[in-house]
Short mmCIF file of C-alpha atoms in Angstrom, two decimals:
data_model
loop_
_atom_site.label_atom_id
_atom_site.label_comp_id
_atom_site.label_asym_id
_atom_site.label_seq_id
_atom_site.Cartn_x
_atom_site.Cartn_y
_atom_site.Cartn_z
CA UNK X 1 19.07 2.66 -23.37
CA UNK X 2 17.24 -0.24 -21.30
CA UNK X 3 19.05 0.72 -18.34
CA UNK X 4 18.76 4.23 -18.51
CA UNK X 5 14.97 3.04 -19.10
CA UNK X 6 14.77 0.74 -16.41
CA UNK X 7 16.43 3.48 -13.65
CA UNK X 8 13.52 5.77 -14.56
CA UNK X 9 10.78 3.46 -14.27
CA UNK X 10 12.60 2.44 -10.90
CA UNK X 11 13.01 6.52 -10.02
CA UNK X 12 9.11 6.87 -10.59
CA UNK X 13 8.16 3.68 -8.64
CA UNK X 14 10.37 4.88 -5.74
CA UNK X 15 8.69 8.90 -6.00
CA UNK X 16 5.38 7.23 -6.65
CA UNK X 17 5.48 4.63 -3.35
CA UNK X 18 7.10 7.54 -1.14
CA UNK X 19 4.15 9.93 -2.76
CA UNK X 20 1.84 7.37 -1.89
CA UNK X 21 2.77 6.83 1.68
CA UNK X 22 2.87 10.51 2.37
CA UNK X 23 -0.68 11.19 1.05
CA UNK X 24 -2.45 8.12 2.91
CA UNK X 25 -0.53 9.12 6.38
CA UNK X 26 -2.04 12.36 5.89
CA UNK X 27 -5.32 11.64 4.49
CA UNK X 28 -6.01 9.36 7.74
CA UNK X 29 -4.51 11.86 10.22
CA UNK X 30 -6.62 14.86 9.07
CA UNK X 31 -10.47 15.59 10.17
CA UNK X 32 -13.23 14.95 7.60
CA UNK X 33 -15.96 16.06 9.77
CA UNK X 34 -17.45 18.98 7.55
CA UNK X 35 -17.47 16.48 4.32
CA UNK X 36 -20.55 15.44 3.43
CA UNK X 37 -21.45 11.84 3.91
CA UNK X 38 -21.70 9.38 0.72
CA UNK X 39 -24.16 7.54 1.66
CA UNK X 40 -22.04 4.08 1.10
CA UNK X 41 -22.12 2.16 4.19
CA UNK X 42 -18.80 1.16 5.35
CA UNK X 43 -17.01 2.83 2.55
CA UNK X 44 -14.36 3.99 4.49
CA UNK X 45 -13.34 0.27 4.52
CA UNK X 46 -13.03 0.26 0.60
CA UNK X 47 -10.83 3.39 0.81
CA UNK X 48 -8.75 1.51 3.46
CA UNK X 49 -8.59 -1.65 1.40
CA UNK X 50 -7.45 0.41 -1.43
CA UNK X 51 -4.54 2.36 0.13
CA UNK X 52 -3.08 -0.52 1.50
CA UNK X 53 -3.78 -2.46 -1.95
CA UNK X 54 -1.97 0.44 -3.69
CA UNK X 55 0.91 0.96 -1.05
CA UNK X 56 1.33 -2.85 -1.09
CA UNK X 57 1.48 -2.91 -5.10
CA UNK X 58 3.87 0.19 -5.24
CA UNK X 59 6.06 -0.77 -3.16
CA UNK X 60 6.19 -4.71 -4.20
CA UNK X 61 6.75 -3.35 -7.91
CA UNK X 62 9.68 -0.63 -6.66
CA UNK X 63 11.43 -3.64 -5.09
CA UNK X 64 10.59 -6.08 -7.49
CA UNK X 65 12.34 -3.94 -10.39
CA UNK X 66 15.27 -3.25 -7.87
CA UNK X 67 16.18 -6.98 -7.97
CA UNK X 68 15.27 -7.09 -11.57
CA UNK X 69 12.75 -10.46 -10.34
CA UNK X 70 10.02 -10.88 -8.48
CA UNK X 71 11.02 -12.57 -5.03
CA UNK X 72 7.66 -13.08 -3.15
CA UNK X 73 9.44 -13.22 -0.18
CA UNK X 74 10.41 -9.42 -0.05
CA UNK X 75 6.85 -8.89 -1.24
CA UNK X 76 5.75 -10.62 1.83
CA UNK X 77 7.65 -8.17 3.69
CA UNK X 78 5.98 -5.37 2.34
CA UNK X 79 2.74 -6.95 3.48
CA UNK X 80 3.89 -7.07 7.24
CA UNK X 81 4.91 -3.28 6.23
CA UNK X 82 1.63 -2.32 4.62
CA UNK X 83 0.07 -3.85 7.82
CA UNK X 84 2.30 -2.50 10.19
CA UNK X 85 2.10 0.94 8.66
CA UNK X 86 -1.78 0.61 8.69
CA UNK X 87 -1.98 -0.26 12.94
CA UNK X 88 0.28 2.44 13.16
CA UNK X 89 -1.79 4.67 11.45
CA UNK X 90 -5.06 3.78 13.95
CA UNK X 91 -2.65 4.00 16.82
CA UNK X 92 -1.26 7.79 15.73
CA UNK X 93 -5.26 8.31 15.07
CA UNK X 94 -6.52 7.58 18.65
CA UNK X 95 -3.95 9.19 20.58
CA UNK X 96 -2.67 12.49 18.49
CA UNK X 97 -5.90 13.44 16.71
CA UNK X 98 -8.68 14.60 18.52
CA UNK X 99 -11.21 14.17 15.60
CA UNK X 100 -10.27 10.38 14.68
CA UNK X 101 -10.10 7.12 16.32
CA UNK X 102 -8.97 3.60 16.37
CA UNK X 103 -10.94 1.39 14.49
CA UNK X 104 -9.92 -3.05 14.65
CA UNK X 105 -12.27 -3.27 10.91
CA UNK X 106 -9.89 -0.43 9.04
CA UNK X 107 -6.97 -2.70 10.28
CA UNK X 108 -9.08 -5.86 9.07
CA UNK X 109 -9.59 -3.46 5.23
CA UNK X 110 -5.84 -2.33 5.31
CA UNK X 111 -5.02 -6.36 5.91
CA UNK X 112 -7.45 -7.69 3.16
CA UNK X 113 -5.96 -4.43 0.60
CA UNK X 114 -2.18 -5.86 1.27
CA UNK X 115 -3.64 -9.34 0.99
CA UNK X 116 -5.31 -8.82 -2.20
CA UNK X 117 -2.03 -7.42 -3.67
CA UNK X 118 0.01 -10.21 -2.58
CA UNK X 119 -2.39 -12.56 -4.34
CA UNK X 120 -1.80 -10.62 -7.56
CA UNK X 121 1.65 -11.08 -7.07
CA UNK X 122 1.43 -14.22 -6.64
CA UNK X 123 -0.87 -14.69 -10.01
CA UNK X 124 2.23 -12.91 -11.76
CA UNK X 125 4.73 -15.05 -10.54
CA UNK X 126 2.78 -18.22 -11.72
CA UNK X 127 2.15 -16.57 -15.14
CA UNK X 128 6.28 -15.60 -15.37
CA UNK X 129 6.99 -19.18 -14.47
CA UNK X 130 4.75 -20.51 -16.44
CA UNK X 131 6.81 -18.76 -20.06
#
């Protein structure tokens, strides 16, 4: 029953990760010109910070529960993913979009959102080592 369990959690993570990359690939290639400003200054950055905080933690969980442990090192490598995928992103948006354009502070948010996630990785780790 705890394996069936454990597949399903590790089925969701995986739909949940792949959902998530789909939605903030389209999300940042797609013109927001006729929405109405927030009135938040820079809060683009937040929503930057948080898509790569949430692609980061997604991911890191889905491959955490494939090993069945948390290796830090393969969460690492989803930073330099998370990171990767986010210059990508500003690439693909200044030179296939005609309404968006590459911007160094989103890659600075998407950084400190996949930085942020590492560190609570990191926090779990020292809690699980610390039982």
């Amino acid at each position: 029953m705890l394996t069936k369990n454990l597949l399903a959690l590790k089925n969701i993570l995986l739909v949940l990760a792949i959902g998530w990359t789909v939605a903030v690939t389209f999300l940042c290639l797609i013109s927001f010109n006729t929405l109405p400003s927030i009135g938040v200054s820079g809060a683009d950055k937040y929503v930057h910070a948080t898509f790569h905080f949430v692609f980061t933690m997604l991911w890191g969980t889905y491959f955490w529960k494939q090993q069945n442990e948390l290796q830090l090192p393969k969460i690492a490598a989803v930073v330099f993913i998370s990171i990767s995928f986010g210059i990508l992103i500003e690439i693909l948006q200044e030179t296939l979009t005609t309404t968006r354009q590459a911007d160094l502070l989103d890659v600075a948010a998407n950084i400190i959102g996949a930085l942020i996630a590492l560190l609570v990785f990191i926090y779990i780790d020292k809690l699980k080592k610390a039982k």
